Coordinates of C-alpha atoms and ligand atoms in Angstrom, one line a residue:
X1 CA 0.0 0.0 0.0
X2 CA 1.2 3.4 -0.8
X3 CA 1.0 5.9 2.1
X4 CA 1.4 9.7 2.1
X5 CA 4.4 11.4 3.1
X6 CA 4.4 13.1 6.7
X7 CA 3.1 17.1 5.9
X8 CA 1.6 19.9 8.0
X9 CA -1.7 20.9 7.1
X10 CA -3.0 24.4 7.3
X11 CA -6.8 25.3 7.1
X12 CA -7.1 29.3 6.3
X13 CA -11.2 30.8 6.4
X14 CA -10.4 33.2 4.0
X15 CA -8.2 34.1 0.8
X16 CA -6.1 36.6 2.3
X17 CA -4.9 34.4 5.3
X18 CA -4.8 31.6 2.8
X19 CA -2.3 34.0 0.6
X20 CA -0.1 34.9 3.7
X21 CA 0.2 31.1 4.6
X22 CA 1.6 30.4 1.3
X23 CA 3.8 33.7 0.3
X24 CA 5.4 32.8 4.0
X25 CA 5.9 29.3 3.9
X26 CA 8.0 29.3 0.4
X27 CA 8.4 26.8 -2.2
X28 CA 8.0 23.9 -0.1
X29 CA 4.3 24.6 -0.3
X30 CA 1.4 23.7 -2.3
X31 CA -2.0 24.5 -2.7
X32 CA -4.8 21.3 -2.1
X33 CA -8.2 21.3 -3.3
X34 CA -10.0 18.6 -4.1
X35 CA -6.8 16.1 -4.1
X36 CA -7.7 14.2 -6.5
X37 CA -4.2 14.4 -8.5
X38 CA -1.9 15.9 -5.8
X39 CA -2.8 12.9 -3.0
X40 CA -2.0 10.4 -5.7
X41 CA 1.3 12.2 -6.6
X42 CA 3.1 12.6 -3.5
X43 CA 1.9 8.9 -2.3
X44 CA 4.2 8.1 -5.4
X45 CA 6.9 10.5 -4.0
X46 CA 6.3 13.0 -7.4
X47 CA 5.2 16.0 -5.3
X48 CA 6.4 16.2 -1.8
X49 CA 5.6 19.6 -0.3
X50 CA 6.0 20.2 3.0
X51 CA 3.0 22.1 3.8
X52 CA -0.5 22.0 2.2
X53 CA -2.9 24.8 2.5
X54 CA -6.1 23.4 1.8
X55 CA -8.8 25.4 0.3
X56 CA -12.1 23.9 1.6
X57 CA -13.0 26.1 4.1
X58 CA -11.7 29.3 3.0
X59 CA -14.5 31.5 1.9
X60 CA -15.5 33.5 -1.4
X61 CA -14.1 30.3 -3.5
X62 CA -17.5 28.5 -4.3
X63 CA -19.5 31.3 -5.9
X64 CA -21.4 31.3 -9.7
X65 CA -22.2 34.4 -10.8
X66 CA -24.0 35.6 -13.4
X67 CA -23.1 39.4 -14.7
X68 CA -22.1 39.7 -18.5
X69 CA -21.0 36.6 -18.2
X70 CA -20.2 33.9 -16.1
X71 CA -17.6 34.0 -12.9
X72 CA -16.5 30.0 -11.4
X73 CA -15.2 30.3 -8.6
X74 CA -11.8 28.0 -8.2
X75 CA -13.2 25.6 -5.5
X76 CA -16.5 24.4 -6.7
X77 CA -16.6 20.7 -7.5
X78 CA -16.8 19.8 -10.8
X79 CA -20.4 18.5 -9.9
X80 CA -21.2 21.8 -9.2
X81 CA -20.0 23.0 -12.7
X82 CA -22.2 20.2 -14.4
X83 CA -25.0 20.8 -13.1
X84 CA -25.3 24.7 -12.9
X85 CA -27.6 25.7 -15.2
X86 CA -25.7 28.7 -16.9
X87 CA -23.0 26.3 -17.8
X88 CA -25.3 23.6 -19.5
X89 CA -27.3 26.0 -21.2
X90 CA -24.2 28.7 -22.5
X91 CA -21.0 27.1 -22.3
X92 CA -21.9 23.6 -23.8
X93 CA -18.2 23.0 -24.4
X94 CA -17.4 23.3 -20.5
X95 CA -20.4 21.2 -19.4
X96 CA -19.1 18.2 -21.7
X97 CA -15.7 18.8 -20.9
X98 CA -16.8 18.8 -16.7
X99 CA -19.0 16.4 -17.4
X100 CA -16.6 14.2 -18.9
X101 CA -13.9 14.3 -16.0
X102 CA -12.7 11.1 -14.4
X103 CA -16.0 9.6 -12.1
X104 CA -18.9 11.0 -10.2
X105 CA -16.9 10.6 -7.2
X106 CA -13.6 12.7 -8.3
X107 CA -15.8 15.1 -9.7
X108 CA -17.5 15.5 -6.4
X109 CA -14.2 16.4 -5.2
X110 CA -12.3 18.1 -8.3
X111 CA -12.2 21.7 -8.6
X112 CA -11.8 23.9 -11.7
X113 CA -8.7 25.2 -9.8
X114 CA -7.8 22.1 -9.6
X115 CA -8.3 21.0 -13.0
X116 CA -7.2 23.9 -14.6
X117 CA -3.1 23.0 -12.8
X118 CA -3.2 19.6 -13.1
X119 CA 0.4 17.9 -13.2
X120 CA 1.4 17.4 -16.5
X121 CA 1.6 13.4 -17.4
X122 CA 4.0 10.4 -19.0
X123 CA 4.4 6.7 -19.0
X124 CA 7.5 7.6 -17.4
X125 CA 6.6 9.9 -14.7
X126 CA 2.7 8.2 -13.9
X127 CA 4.3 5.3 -11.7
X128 CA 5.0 4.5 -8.2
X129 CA 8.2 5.3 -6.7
X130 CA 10.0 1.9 -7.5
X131 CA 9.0 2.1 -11.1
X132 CA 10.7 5.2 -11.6
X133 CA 14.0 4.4 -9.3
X134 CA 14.7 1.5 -11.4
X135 CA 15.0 3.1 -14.5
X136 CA 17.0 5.5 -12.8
X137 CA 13.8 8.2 -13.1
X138 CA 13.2 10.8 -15.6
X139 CA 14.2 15.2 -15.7
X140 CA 11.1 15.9 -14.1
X141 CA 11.4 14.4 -10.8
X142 CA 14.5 13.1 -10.1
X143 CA 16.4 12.0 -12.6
X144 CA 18.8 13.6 -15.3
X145 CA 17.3 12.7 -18.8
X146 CA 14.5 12.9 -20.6
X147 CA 13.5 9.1 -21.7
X148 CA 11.0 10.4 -24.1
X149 CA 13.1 12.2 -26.3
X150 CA 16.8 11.7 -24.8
X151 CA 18.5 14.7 -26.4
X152 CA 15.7 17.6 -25.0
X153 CA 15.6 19.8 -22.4
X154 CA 12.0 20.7 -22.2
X155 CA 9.8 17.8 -20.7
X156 CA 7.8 16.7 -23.1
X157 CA 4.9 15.4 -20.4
X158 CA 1.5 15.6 -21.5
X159 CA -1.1 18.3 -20.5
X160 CA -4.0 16.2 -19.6
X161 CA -7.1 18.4 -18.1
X162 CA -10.0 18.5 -20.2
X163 CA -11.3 21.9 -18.9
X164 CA -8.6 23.5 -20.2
X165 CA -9.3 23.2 -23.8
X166 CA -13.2 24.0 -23.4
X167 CA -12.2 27.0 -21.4
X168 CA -9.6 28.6 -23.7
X169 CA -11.8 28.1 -26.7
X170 CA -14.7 29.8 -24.3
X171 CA -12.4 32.3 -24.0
X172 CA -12.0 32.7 -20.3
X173 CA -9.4 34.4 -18.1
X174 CA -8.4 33.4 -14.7
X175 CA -7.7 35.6 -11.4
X176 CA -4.9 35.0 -9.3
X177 CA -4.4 36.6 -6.0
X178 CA -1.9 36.3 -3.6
X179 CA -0.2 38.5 -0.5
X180 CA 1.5 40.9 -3.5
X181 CA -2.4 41.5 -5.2
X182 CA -4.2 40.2 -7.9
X183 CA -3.9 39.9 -11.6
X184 CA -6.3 38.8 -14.8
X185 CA -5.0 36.1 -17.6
X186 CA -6.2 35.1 -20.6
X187 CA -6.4 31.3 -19.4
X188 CA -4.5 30.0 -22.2
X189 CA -1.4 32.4 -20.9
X190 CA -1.5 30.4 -17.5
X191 CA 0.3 27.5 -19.9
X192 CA 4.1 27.0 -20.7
X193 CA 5.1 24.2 -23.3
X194 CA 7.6 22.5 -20.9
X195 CA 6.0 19.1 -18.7
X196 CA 8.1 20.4 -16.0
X197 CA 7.5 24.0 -15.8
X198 CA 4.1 23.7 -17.2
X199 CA 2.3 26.9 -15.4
X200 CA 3.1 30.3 -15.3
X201 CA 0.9 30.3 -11.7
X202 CA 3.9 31.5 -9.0
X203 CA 3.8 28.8 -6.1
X204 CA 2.5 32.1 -4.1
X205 CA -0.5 32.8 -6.1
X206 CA -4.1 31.1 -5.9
X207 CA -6.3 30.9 -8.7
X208 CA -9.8 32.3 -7.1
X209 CA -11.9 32.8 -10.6
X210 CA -12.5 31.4 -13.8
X211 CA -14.3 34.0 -15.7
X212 CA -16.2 33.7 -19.3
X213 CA -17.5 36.2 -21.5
X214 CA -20.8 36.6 -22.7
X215 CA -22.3 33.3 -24.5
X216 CA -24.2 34.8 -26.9
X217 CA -23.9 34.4 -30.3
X218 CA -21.7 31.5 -29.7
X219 CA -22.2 27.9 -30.3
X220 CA -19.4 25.6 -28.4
X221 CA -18.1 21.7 -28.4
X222 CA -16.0 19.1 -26.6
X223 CA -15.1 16.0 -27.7
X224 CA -12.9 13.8 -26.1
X225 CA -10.9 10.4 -27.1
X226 CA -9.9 8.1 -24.0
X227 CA -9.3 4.3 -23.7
X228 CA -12.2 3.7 -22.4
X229 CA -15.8 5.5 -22.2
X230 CA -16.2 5.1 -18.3
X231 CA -13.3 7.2 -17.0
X232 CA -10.1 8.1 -17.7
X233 CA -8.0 11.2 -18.7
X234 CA -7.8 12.7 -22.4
X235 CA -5.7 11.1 -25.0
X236 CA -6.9 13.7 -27.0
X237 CA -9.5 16.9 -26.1
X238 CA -11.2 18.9 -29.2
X239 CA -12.8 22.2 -28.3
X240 CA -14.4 24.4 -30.3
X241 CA -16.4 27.7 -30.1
X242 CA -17.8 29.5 -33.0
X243 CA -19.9 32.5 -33.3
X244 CA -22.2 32.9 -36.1
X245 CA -24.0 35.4 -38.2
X246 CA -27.3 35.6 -39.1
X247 CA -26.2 34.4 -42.6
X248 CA -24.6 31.4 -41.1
X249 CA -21.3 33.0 -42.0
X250 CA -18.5 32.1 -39.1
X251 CA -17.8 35.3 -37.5
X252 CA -15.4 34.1 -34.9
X253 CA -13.8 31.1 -34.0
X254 CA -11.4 29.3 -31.7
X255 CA -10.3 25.5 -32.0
X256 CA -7.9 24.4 -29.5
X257 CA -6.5 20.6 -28.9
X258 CA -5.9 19.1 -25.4
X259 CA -3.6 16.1 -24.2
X260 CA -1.4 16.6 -27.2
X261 CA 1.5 18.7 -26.3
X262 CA 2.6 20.3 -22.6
X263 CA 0.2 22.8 -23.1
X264 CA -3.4 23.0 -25.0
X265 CA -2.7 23.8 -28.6
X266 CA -4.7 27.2 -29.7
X267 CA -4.7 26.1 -33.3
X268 CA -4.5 28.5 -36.6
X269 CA -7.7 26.6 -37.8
X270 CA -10.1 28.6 -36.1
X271 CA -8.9 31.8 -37.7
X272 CA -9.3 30.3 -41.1
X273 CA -12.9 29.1 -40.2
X274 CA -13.8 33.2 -40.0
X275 CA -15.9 34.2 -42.9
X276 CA -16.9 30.8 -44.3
X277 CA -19.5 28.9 -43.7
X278 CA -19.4 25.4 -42.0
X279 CA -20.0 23.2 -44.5
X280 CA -18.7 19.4 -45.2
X281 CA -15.7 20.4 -47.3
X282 CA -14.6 23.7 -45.1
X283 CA -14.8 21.2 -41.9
X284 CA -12.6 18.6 -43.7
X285 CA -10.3 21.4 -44.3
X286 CA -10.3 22.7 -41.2
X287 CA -10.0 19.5 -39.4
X288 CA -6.8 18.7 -41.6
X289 CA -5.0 21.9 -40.6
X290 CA -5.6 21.5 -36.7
X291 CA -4.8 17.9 -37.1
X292 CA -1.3 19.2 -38.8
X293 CA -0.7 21.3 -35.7
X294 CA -1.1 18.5 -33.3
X295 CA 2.5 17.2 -31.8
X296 CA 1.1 13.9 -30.0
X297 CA 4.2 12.1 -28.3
X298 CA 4.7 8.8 -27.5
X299 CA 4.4 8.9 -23.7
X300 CA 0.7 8.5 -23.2
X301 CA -2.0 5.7 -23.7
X302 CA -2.8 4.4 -27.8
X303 CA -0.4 4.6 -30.8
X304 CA 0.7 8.3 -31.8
X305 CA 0.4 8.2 -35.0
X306 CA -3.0 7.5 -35.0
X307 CA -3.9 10.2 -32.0
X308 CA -2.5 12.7 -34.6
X309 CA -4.9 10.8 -38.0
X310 CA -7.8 10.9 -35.8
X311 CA -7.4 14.6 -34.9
X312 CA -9.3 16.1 -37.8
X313 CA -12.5 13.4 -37.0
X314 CA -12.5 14.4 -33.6
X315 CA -12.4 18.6 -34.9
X316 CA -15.0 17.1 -37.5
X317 CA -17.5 16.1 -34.8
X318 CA -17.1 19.3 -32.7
X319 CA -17.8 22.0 -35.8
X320 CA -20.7 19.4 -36.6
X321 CA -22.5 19.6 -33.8
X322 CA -21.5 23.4 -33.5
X323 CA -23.3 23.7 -36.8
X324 CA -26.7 21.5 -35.2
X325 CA -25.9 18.4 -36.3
X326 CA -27.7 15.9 -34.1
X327 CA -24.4 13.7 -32.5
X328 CA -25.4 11.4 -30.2
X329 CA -25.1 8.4 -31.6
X330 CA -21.4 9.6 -32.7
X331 CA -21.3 10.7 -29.0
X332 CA -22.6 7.2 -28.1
X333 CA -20.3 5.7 -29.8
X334 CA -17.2 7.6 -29.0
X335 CA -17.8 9.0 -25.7
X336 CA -20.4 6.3 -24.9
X337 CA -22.4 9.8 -22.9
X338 CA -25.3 11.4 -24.7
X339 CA -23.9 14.4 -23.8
X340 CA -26.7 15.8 -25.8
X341 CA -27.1 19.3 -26.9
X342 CA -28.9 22.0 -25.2
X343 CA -29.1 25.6 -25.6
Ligands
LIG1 C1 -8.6 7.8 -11.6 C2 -8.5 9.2 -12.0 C3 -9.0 9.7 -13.3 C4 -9.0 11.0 -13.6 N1 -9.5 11.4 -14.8 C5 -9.4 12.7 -15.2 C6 -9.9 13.1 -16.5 O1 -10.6 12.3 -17.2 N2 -9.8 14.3 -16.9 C7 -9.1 15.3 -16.1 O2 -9.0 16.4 -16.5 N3 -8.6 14.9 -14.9 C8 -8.7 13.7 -14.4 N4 -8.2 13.3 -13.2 C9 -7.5 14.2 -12.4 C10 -8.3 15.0 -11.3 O3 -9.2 14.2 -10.7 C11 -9.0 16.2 -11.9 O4 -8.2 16.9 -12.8 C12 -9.4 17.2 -10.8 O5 -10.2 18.2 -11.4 C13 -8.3 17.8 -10.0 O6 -8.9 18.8 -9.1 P1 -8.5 18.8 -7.6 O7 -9.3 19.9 -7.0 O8 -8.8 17.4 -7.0 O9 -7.0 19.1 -7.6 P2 -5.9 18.9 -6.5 O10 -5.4 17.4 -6.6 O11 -6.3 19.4 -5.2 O12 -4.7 19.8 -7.1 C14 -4.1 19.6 -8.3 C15 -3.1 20.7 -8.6 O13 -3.7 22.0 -8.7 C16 -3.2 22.9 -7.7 N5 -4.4 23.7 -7.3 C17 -5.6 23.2 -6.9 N6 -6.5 24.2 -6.8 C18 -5.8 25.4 -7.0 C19 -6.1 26.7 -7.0 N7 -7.4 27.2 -6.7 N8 -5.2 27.7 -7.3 C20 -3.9 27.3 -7.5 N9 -3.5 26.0 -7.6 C21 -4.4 25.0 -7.3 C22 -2.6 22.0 -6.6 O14 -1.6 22.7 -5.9 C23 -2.1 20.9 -7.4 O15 -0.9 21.2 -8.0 C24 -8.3 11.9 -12.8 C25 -7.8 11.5 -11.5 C26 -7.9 10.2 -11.2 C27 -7.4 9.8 -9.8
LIG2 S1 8.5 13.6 -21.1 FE1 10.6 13.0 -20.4 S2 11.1 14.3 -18.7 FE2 8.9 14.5 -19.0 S3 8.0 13.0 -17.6 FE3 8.3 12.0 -19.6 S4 10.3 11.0 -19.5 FE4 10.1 12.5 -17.8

């Protein structure tokens, strides 16, 4: 059985006494939420802080708010995501996405916080203690090289969260405060293409709020590829958001791949979907160019080269059911979910 690591456990009420904890305790410090990645890691010794400052009880974390758009607060569950009714009803691409993380249970813990700075993931990282040591471990937790691809310096460990992608195509920003203030980022700037370094989130800093812009106008997807339909993380996430005229005419557009590189991919092919409409040969095309973008490596679950072929499908059912195609028996099939649209 693996057991935790000894570690001192701080409780903080509110954000500001949750900030001071962690801008005074220093690197040896992390953030817990719903622990439903980080309790897992440091029982296999690949995240050992010291101190955990847990975000359950501190207050202001948990709200939904409507205003011109929508505010999540960091600590909801993922449950809570699911089933709010803004989400379902505006933000169809985050409610499949949620809806589609690991099992009732994790979600019931899991935050968007939570999701949203997942650890990266590898074959060679994503084992117990002893697995590692004997092959003498890997760059990003205690080893010298890089058993992926020997020669690099960046880690090349997989970005596996499947809000990500709904939420950058959504366009959302996140908040993060800490004891030095606050600041607003476009969510897709909180990523960095190294496995290692795969946040630009100071170990300081808490993110307190997802927000989204208005959802109207815009129609949004996820579709997600995993081993099996039950549970399990992303071998591959499509999301995509498009707003169109009254002419049917794409007036805006953002396609973005998860679970293919360190960080989600904000592809070209959404730009070249503005001012066309979506019909069967423009999808094709489109779905070829974001599958050319795609960098799958061969440290996660099913063959690469096929994770990279089935890209442009995958961006081929989300602009499809953008465009109100009925899905579910693709989603049936793939995702074994209805997942059926509302909205
Ligand atoms: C069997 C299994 C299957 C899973 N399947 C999926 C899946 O299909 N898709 C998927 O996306 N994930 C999956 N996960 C991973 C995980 O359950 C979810 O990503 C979950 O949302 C993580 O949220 P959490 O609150 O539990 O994070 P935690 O484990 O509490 O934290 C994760 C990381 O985020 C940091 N953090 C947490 N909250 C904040 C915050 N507010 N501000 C700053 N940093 C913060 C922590 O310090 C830590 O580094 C799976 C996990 C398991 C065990
Ligand atoms: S990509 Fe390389 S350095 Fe990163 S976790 Fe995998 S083996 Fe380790």
């Amino acid at each position: 059985m693996m057991r935790l690591p000894w570690f001192s456990y701080r409780s903080p009420a509110t954000i500001a006494e949750a900030a001071s904890i962690l801008a005074g305790e220093g690197p040896s410090v992390m953030i817990v939420a719903g622990g439903t990645d980080l309790f897992p890691n440091m029982k296999r010794k690949q995240q050992v802080p010291k101190t955990l400052v847990s975000l359950r009880k501190v207050q202001g974390l948990k709200r939904i708010a409507n205003g011109t758009g929508l505010t999540l607060g960091g600590a909801l569950t993922l449950s809570d995501v699911v089933a709010a009714e803004p989400v379902r009803s505006g933000y169809r691409a985050l409610w499949q996405a949620a809806a589609q993380v690991a099992t009732p249970h994790l979600r019931n813990m899991g935050t968007p916080g939570g999701n949203l700075c997942l650890d990266t993931r590898c074959t060679y990282y994503n084992q117990n203690f002893e697995w590692r040591q004997a092959i003498d471990f890997c760059m990003k937790k205690d080893g010298k090289i890089c058993w992926v691809a020997t020669k690099s310096r960046l880690c090349l460990a997989v970005s596996s969260t499947d809000t990500a992608s709904a939420l950058i195509a959504l366009g959302a920003k996140v908040r993060l405060v800490s004891s030095r203030g606050e600041r607003e980022v476009a969510l897709a700037d909180l990523y960095r293409n190294d496995g290692m370094d795969y946040l630009t989130l100071k170990s300081d800093e808490i993110l307190t709020d997802v927000m989204l812009p208005a959802a109207s106008g815009w129609q949004s997807s996820y579709w997600k590829l995993r081993r099996r339909g039950s549970f399990y993380f992303p071998v591959l996430g499509v999301a995509a958001a498009v707003r169109l005229g009254a002419d049917g005419v794409v007036e805006d557009a953002r396609i973005v791949l998860g679970a293919c590189a360190p960080r989600p991919i904000v592809t070209k092919a959404g730009e070249l979907l503005i001012g066309k409409h979506l019909t069967d040969e423009v999808i094709a095309e489109i779905g070829a160019k974001a599958a050319s973008q795609a960098k799958p490596t061969d440290n996660t679950d099913l063959d690469l080269y096929w994770r990279k072929d089935v890209v442009a499908n995958f961006v081929g059912y989300a602009l499809r059911e953008v465009r109100g195609d009925d899905m579910r028996t693709e989603r049936m099939r793939i995702a074994r979910q209805s997942l059926q649209a509302v909205g």
